[in-house]
Amino acid sequence: MVAHADTRVVHRGGSKINFRAPVITQDSRFLICVSGECIKVFSTSTEECIHHLQGHKELVTGLVLNPSNHLQVFSCSEDGTIRLWDFTDGILIRVTLLRILSMHVSAKGDVFLVMPVKRNKKEKFGLVSLNLPPSVEQHVMVKGHTIVFQSVSTDPKCIAFGQGGEYVASVKDNVLHVYFLNKKTFYRFALGTSGEMAARNAFTCVACHPKDDCIATGHGDGKIRLWRNFNQEKEYTFSTVHWHHSGVNALCFTPEGTNLLSGGLESVLVQWRYGQEGQKDFLPRLGSSIKEIVVSPDGSLFCTSHTDNKITVIKNCTKVSAVIQGLVHGDGVKTALMVDPRTKALVLNGKPGHLQFYSLQRDQQLYNLDIVQQEYINQSNLDQFEVVKAALDSRGSWLATVEQRSAKEVEISLKLWAFDEHTQSFVLNTTISAPHDGPISEICFSPSSQNSTTLVSVSLDGHFKAWQLTQPDPSDDEEASWSCDFVGDYHSLEPKCCCFSADGSLLAVSFKEVVTVWSPASWDLLTTLSQPPGAIQDLCFGRLSCSKYLLGATDKNLCCWNLLTCSLEWSTALDVSLLLADPLSENVAAFCGAEKTTDLFVFRPSEPRPHFSQQALCTGRVTRAVFAPRDEPLDGCEESSQWLNRSQLYFLTHNMELLTFLTKPEEERLMALSKQVPTIDDSVAMTPFYLLLGKHRKRVPCNDEADDSRLWGESWNFGVPNLAPGNHVMSSCVSSMCLLRDEEQPTEVEMESEKEEEDSEEEGASVPPRPEHESSDTGAKLGPVLTKAEHRELRGVKKLDYSWIRGLVTSNPVVNTTKQMVKTPKQRVKTPKPMAKTPKPMVKTPKPMVKTTKPMVETTNP
Amino acid sequence: MGEFKVHRVRFFDYMPSAISAMAFNVHTERLAVARADGTVEIYNFADNCFQEKVIPGKDGRTVEALCWAGQRLFSTGLNGEIVEYDLENLRSKYTVEAYGGPVWTISSNSQGTQLAVGCEDGTVKIFELVEDSIQFQSNFDRLKSRVLSLSWHPSGTQIAAGTMDMIRVFNVTTGETCTALLQMMVDRAAGANKKKEVAVWSVVFLSDNTVISGDSAGKVQVWDSQMGTLIRTHLVTKWDVMALAVSRDESSLLAGTSEGSVVQFQFISARLDQPDKEWQRTRTLRSHSHDVRALVHTDTAAVSGGNDAHLVVRPFMEKVVKGSKESAPCKITFPHRSLVSCGKKAGILLFQFPERLEVWRLGESNENGIPGEELSVTKKPEALIHLKRKGDDHICCSTLSPCGGWLAYASASSVRLFQLQYDNDSIALTKVKLPKVLRWANQLCFSADSSRLFASFSQSSVLVFALSKSEAKYVHTLKPKSVSKQAVHLMSTSDDGQWLATANSDCEVHVYNLKKLKYHCTVPVYGSCPSAMAIHPTGSNVVMVHADQKIFEYSLEQKEYTEWSRSLAKKGLHGSWLNRVAPVTHVSFSASNPDYIILHDMNMFCIIDKSLPLPEKDSDLCNQNQLRSMNEAARVKDSHAFKICEMFKNLLCVGLMEDHSLVVVERPLLDIATRLPAPVRQKKFAT
């Protein structure tokens, strides 16, 4: 087996754009927000993404406008760098190396960071002031810094600078700290900490008035306190206003200080008059609870970011003018991931009771489909209807959804939605309440035939039902609707999964250990297959040339039956969490949940040997994934990544990150494109996206024509809409930039690949903590800056460590010298063994895989 | 602590009267509170807010405003009279007709030499204070409508008057409107109330020539009186701002609203380093359910009172030491004196109302139940007598003899004595003539054997009457050997008929020997006023509980504090006992166990067992529930002298009857609240 240096797992969209407060530029034309490892620049008027500022290698944790140059923005990241960007041109200006959790810049231009501070062996977070040396170089190392606060909250909302940076207010738990930077005096104001009140009293956010000495704090019980006279321990005073019924999530003063904005769970933006707090205005129905509020420097635009990964731009305090919606990260995806054949959008659970259609290409939500059609009441301990299953038929003209409420007794209804060409959206056709007596475990459409579509629903009540569209009498005015065609069961066992073969001629339904195969044409039971022990967890038919195979996964085994012989072709011991067939090729992907990490194997059912495998794909089990067909097949790939030629594999990790595989050619193409000079001018407002979406965002863009969708795909690939060809204005500037880019390019690529290697190693070796809490991990990198040689040494040490652990896991005698290890994989590749009987080698493969990368790394190091 | 059969009495439908005005005397730290029925109460803020004096009201006299001028207290009301009170004999001294129709407000200058009153006819009248009286001095320019509020400039040269729709500033010496300033027009409320006149309920004139007004449109407005311009408007409520109060250093202002909230404003600078300050709204205190009609800003606390009849003292946390007694918020609802007398032997109760007396016979039950069980009543409690008073003056005190055969009450103008004769179910009430000597009384008391009536009179003297079949004969006047002129507020006789003790608001406790009809001794004067007092039936000890919760036992025979009292003083009382807010209002003893002292305040009743050790500082004072769950040995170890029962709330009286049953008179605050008029409508979340 080959090492897969040419494919790597990347975040591809779906990142949280609401992770940190967005930034509105001085002229209110652009909105800059964090999005995972990159930074996105949106137009506030057209909602369109104009730039991806790429360069950080880990989660971006802070974003601040440069007060001394309003065309620049600082960003900080968990990778330990602060970068200064020219956001209009998307150019990186400066890099500073440090380790940072969030960042603030006072009005005087001093940079403050929240970073881990060691104290009494306990890791705490401290606010640190920093003097950026005035240099023109691209990379700057910062040495001197002073700690302002010892213990602060990592949430940037909990720190605010007042009065042009004269003092800092920081809240944590039940205490407000105010520190006067010039006088170096420090005041502490605590609220009642006893009893029930304590938890509700806790501070949630803080904001400072831009002109007056007034600090506004939000609290867990929905109160807002306005603190004054806080330069005295005893005579300080505060007033309280109370509208929110649950915690205040965000507070913000308008630039002139005339208004205070607040938001919380109620998804209402409240505008308080400063000094007349009794008067307040509301902007209700913002969709979901407010996480951050930002006001543009001229006060004309408000911007709220919401928990459902949405940024709303509000004009003139009253009107929602633009909505930038990313992938909604709900409480978890209950439905399977699907790709809408019409829009090529990913379909999954969105807001509660909704399905979202999310464009993979543009990393934006296309639209929401309200399935439950009931008011969502934001109240804890309230059972609400949830969309638990959804299925799209192969042409995208029917959508079936199952909603369920498990209050005292399970309430289920099955809804069928027809695609309406006129309105370009799904219209409810049939509602079947209580289609089954128990929870529905799976539904699927038959892929077949032009005119008759069949839906099969499988329920834990012991039955599976087939539903068919019945054409009414032509004399009746009624439309066609769905009704039950067949009810099947098998020895009153509980069915779990169902699957249609690619041509729709066979239906496989699993009942515990038994797989039954039915003919949908006559509803005859054709055969039963069984391979105890273990109940079948997942079923999947092979495609194209492998359509004679049926794959079934139990919690211990993966079995492949040949349907022509009705016998077991092969089986292997694998803990498969998800089986997925590529609709455009024979490939089947199997995600295997080994203890805490997930491995991926891609194979053809015909040959029991995976032609791609990646261990330690990510932490946690992967239970949702989808093959998104490509518009045009890739070519010129290496053998190991050929499975990605026809479609792209997307998968969701347990903490709702959407990941995908990126092949080398793609990456190269992206790199090449990113070198092109992006341009921005006022023509932005007239892009096709704007015409398509900006004005009519409620409608789905009609892209039946292939041209249209290709345009989409490409423009995303470019990273920037390359729309104004032959921009002559900046030609000189451009060429210099190009030069600059060229020079730094190779090193950057190299660093990335190194980084990637390191990451995968670490993940394999131990359970890596999640990036948000990754303090210990970054801590290792924090110390004194290492030379390259030291780096290499360190990496070597890590690798050795890794191999040891790996060795222990596989309980194989480990050969310590790397040279021998490098040789071993070759031998293995040459000796193909029948997979079915030797599941062990598959587990072992990662070890050589990682090792083979070593020479490559070494060669790249000068 | 033993088991009692408890009569849980809830049929005393006492209704406290709404608070209509308050005035605070900074020098003596006395707060005068006027209620809607004309009663004026004096609270001593230097002594734990103890209700020192009560001046009973009078029919037809309402109090709209109160003011102190030095040590003198004046009030005015809608009957158009100015009243000065005699604070020693607890009655009105004299009344002066203002001749301007109903008088809405009264205010004295800071020097205490002049009084200004605002009348219905639009005039502001100035009265000069002279010895023992006031003298009309001048009339100001007449305004178009009634003068609702007045405030003197601290210099005494100008007066701000709030009327309908406007505020006017007068020059006191000329009586004319100040030249620089004509009038300040107050905006009317927006919307539907546009046509309605705005009443300026309250004005405050500050020394920097700022006038602050509170009006019926819910605004607190800050004005520059020299220019006559509006500086700032704070919309505080949708309803009325009824009262304003400013602190002595003029850095904090309180505004009371009809919603029952008190809003604090503070004079602070917007920028920390700059001296220019402005009035900023800060805290909102919500302690009332109804209109806040009167407000006082003391140095450490906000004192508010209103239609819900509670007097609320809310300390400002930044002005007091945390955890000290001063920092505890305090809500005074019931008077600090007893309105209930028990006929111990006969099992009857006397309830005192301002305008009537009620005599009830307690119910009976033959059952015996386990502790906590409710017994069924074989004979229901029965109202025996409703006795309406004669004359306009409200009843100030009343008493029932222990045998239940005699009843006496007093008002400011008369004292009446009745004999009750029970004839099976019928009752005969005969009036007994009292000698002319007794025109009024502050306190009345019968001796234990009902043979004598004691009535406290002016200058702490006590008149003694001998009662026979249908006659009361004057016997003697007991006079203390002190110069105090204060009225007696507590009087107690011993069961053996030998001793009589009186306490007055100068904190003096005098003891008389009744056998010899002679002054016996004075208990060493303690700094806090006694709030309850009783003489032990056998031991000749007087037990006093003071407003600061200290307990003393004084032996009358040895004329010194008893051993137990000394050990108590030495050890000190438990911290949570001393931090209680409500004063003890009643002390009695158990006939069965001479070591028991039974006392109660508004929230609990307590039996002190003198034979047990005193509680340790770190132990739990209120440990009855814990003790119940312990085993015998631990219970003995942990039990201490203070046995506190918090089962009964809002107590007006706890009395031990002859048959060892306990009478507990409760008045649940909820019952009072339901009888109040509906408060102004407020939108509340989730309703």
Short mmCIF file of N, CA, C and O in Angstrom, two decimals, chain A residues 163 166-167 180 190 211-214 228-231 234-240 245 274-279, chain B residues 232-235 251 264 266-273 278 280-284 317-322 685:
data_model
loop_
_atom_site.label_atom_id
_atom_site.label_comp_id
_atom_site.label_asym_id
_atom_site.label_seq_id
_atom_site.Cartn_x
_atom_site.Cartn_y
_atom_site.Cartn_z
N GLN A 163 -12.36 54.45 26.96
CA GLN A 163 -11.79 55.79 26.99
C GLN A 163 -10.47 55.82 26.22
O GLN A 163 -9.46 56.28 26.71
N GLU A 166 -7.61 53.89 28.07
CA GLU A 166 -7.10 54.32 29.35
C GLU A 166 -7.24 53.24 30.41
O GLU A 166 -6.46 53.14 31.32
N TYR A 167 -8.29 52.46 30.26
CA TYR A 167 -8.48 51.39 31.23
C TYR A 167 -9.01 50.14 30.52
O TYR A 167 -9.55 50.22 29.43
N PHE A 180 -6.54 50.60 35.33
CA PHE A 180 -6.16 51.83 34.65
C PHE A 180 -4.72 51.69 34.21
O PHE A 180 -3.81 51.54 35.04
N ALA A 190 -17.16 42.91 43.00
CA ALA A 190 -17.75 41.56 43.00
C ALA A 190 -19.24 41.66 43.25
O ALA A 190 -19.70 42.51 44.02
N LYS A 211 -17.27 57.43 25.01
CA LYS A 211 -16.96 58.79 25.44
C LYS A 211 -16.93 58.90 26.96
O LYS A 211 -16.04 59.47 27.54
N ASP A 212 -17.99 58.40 27.58
CA ASP A 212 -18.10 58.55 29.03
C ASP A 212 -17.39 57.39 29.73
O ASP A 212 -17.11 56.37 29.13
N ASP A 213 -17.18 57.59 31.02
CA ASP A 213 -16.61 56.52 31.81
C ASP A 213 -17.74 55.67 32.33
O ASP A 213 -18.21 55.86 33.46
N CYS A 214 -18.19 54.81 31.51
CA CYS A 214 -19.31 53.95 31.89
C CYS A 214 -19.04 52.57 31.32
O CYS A 214 -18.68 52.43 30.16
N ARG A 228 -20.64 53.09 36.99
CA ARG A 228 -20.00 54.40 36.94
C ARG A 228 -19.18 54.57 38.21
O ARG A 228 -19.34 53.83 39.16
N ASN A 229 -18.37 55.62 38.19
CA ASN A 229 -17.54 55.94 39.36
C ASN A 229 -16.69 54.75 39.77
O ASN A 229 -16.49 54.51 40.95
N PHE A 230 -16.19 54.01 38.79
CA PHE A 230 -15.52 52.77 39.16
C PHE A 230 -14.06 52.99 39.51
O PHE A 230 -13.30 52.05 39.57
N ASN A 231 -13.67 54.23 39.73
CA ASN A 231 -12.31 54.45 40.22
C ASN A 231 -12.31 54.56 41.74
O ASN A 231 -11.41 55.11 42.32
N LYS A 234 -15.41 51.95 47.06
CA LYS A 234 -16.63 51.93 47.84
C LYS A 234 -17.75 52.76 47.22
O LYS A 234 -18.90 52.35 47.21
N GLU A 235 -17.40 53.89 46.68
CA GLU A 235 -18.44 54.79 46.21
C GLU A 235 -18.85 54.52 44.77
O GLU A 235 -19.52 55.34 44.17
N TYR A 236 -18.43 53.40 44.24
CA TYR A 236 -18.83 53.08 42.89
C TYR A 236 -20.34 52.89 42.84
O TYR A 236 -20.98 52.65 43.87
N THR A 237 -20.90 53.00 41.68
CA THR A 237 -22.34 52.86 41.60
C THR A 237 -22.70 52.21 40.28
O THR A 237 -21.93 52.27 39.32
N PHE A 238 -23.80 51.55 40.27
CA PHE A 238 -24.26 50.98 39.01
C PHE A 238 -25.77 51.05 38.93
O PHE A 238 -26.45 51.09 39.95
N SER A 239 -26.27 51.13 37.73
CA SER A 239 -27.71 51.04 37.55
C SER A 239 -28.00 49.76 36.78
O SER A 239 -27.16 49.26 36.05
N THR A 240 -29.19 49.27 36.95
CA THR A 240 -29.55 47.99 36.35
C THR A 240 -30.74 48.18 35.43
O THR A 240 -31.69 48.87 35.77
N HIS A 245 -34.79 37.84 29.21
CA HIS A 245 -35.22 36.89 30.23
C HIS A 245 -34.18 35.82 30.46
O HIS A 245 -34.20 35.12 31.45
N TYR A 274 -28.78 55.52 25.68
CA TYR A 274 -27.84 55.76 26.77
C TYR A 274 -28.30 56.98 27.55
O TYR A 274 -28.53 58.05 26.97
N GLY A 275 -28.44 56.82 28.84
CA GLY A 275 -28.92 57.92 29.67
C GLY A 275 -30.42 57.91 29.84
O GLY A 275 -30.94 58.50 30.77
N GLN A 276 -31.12 57.26 28.94
CA GLN A 276 -32.57 57.14 29.06
C GLN A 276 -32.90 55.67 28.87
O GLN A 276 -33.53 55.27 27.90
N GLU A 277 -32.42 54.86 29.79
CA GLU A 277 -32.50 53.42 29.56
C GLU A 277 -33.93 52.90 29.59
O GLU A 277 -34.19 51.78 29.21
N GLY A 278 -34.83 53.73 30.07
CA GLY A 278 -36.22 53.30 30.05
C GLY A 278 -36.76 53.16 28.64
O GLY A 278 -37.65 52.37 28.37
N GLN A 279 -36.21 53.97 27.73
CA GLN A 279 -36.68 53.88 26.35
C GLN A 279 -35.82 52.88 25.61
O GLN A 279 -34.60 52.96 25.65
N ARG B 232 -32.16 68.39 32.15
CA ARG B 232 -32.18 66.96 31.86
C ARG B 232 -33.54 66.40 32.27
O ARG B 232 -34.10 66.82 33.27
N THR B 233 -34.04 65.51 31.51
CA THR B 233 -35.28 64.82 31.85
C THR B 233 -35.01 63.34 31.95
O THR B 233 -34.40 62.76 31.07
N HIS B 234 -35.44 62.75 33.03
CA HIS B 234 -35.37 61.30 33.17
C HIS B 234 -36.80 60.80 33.22
O HIS B 234 -37.54 61.15 34.13
N LEU B 235 -37.17 59.99 32.27
CA LEU B 235 -38.48 59.36 32.33
C LEU B 235 -38.34 58.12 33.20
O LEU B 235 -37.63 57.19 32.86
N SER B 251 -25.57 64.58 46.82
CA SER B 251 -24.94 63.78 45.77
C SER B 251 -25.84 62.64 45.33
O SER B 251 -25.52 61.94 44.38
N GLN B 264 -32.92 55.65 42.33
CA GLN B 264 -31.87 56.51 42.85
C GLN B 264 -31.15 57.20 41.70
O GLN B 264 -30.88 56.60 40.66
N GLN B 266 -27.72 59.69 41.02
CA GLN B 266 -26.50 60.13 41.68
C GLN B 266 -25.83 61.21 40.85
O GLN B 266 -25.91 61.21 39.62
N PHE B 267 -25.23 62.14 41.57
CA PHE B 267 -24.58 63.28 40.93
C PHE B 267 -23.14 62.90 40.70
O PHE B 267 -22.28 63.02 41.58
N ILE B 268 -22.87 62.38 39.51
CA ILE B 268 -21.52 61.89 39.25
C ILE B 268 -21.05 62.41 37.90
O ILE B 268 -21.86 62.79 37.05
N SER B 269 -19.77 62.42 37.75
CA SER B 269 -19.22 62.92 36.50
C SER B 269 -19.18 61.80 35.47
O SER B 269 -18.92 60.64 35.80
N ALA B 270 -19.45 62.18 34.24
CA ALA B 270 -19.44 61.18 33.18
C ALA B 270 -18.03 60.70 32.90
O ALA B 270 -17.80 59.54 32.60
N ARG B 271 -17.07 61.62 33.02
CA ARG B 271 -15.67 61.24 32.86
C ARG B 271 -15.03 61.29 34.22
O ARG B 271 -15.21 62.24 34.99
N LEU B 272 -14.27 60.27 34.52
CA LEU B 272 -13.78 60.11 35.89
C LEU B 272 -12.89 61.27 36.34
O LEU B 272 -12.93 61.68 37.47
N ASP B 273 -12.12 61.79 35.41
CA ASP B 273 -11.13 62.78 35.83
C ASP B 273 -11.66 64.20 35.72
O ASP B 273 -10.94 65.15 36.00
N GLU B 278 -23.16 65.31 36.48
CA GLU B 278 -24.57 65.36 36.13
C GLU B 278 -25.33 64.27 36.88
O GLU B 278 -24.74 63.35 37.42
N GLN B 280 -27.23 61.12 37.21
CA GLN B 280 -27.37 59.88 36.47
C GLN B 280 -28.28 58.94 37.25
O GLN B 280 -28.14 58.82 38.46
N ARG B 281 -29.14 58.31 36.53
CA ARG B 281 -29.99 57.31 37.18
C ARG B 281 -29.14 56.08 37.49
O ARG B 281 -28.44 55.57 36.63
N THR B 282 -29.20 55.60 38.70
CA THR B 282 -28.42 54.42 39.02
C THR B 282 -29.31 53.26 39.49
O THR B 282 -29.80 52.51 38.67
N ARG B 283 -29.53 53.18 40.77
CA ARG B 283 -30.21 51.98 41.26
C ARG B 283 -31.73 52.09 41.20
O ARG B 283 -32.29 53.18 41.21
N THR B 284 -32.37 50.97 41.19
CA THR B 284 -33.81 50.91 41.37
C THR B 284 -34.09 49.96 42.51
O THR B 284 -33.67 48.81 42.49
N MET B 317 -25.42 49.95 50.45
CA MET B 317 -24.34 49.04 50.84
C MET B 317 -22.99 49.74 50.90
O MET B 317 -22.12 49.34 51.66
N GLU B 318 -22.81 50.77 50.09
CA GLU B 318 -21.48 51.39 50.10
C GLU B 318 -21.30 52.30 51.31
O GLU B 318 -20.19 52.71 51.60
N LYS B 319 -22.41 52.60 52.00
CA LYS B 319 -22.31 53.52 53.14
C LYS B 319 -22.24 52.80 54.47
O LYS B 319 -22.04 53.43 55.50
N VAL B 320 -22.49 51.53 54.47
CA VAL B 320 -22.51 50.82 55.74
C VAL B 320 -21.48 49.69 55.69
O VAL B 320 -21.03 49.28 54.63
N VAL B 321 -21.15 49.21 56.88
CA VAL B 321 -20.22 48.10 56.97
C VAL B 321 -21.00 46.82 56.66
O VAL B 321 -22.08 46.60 57.20
N LYS B 322 -20.47 46.03 55.79
CA LYS B 322 -21.16 44.81 55.40
C LYS B 322 -21.26 43.86 56.59
O LYS B 322 -20.35 43.71 57.37
N PHE B 685 -43.26 40.33 32.93
CA PHE B 685 -42.88 39.27 32.00
C PHE B 685 -43.63 37.98 32.33
O PHE B 685 -43.81 37.64 33.49
#
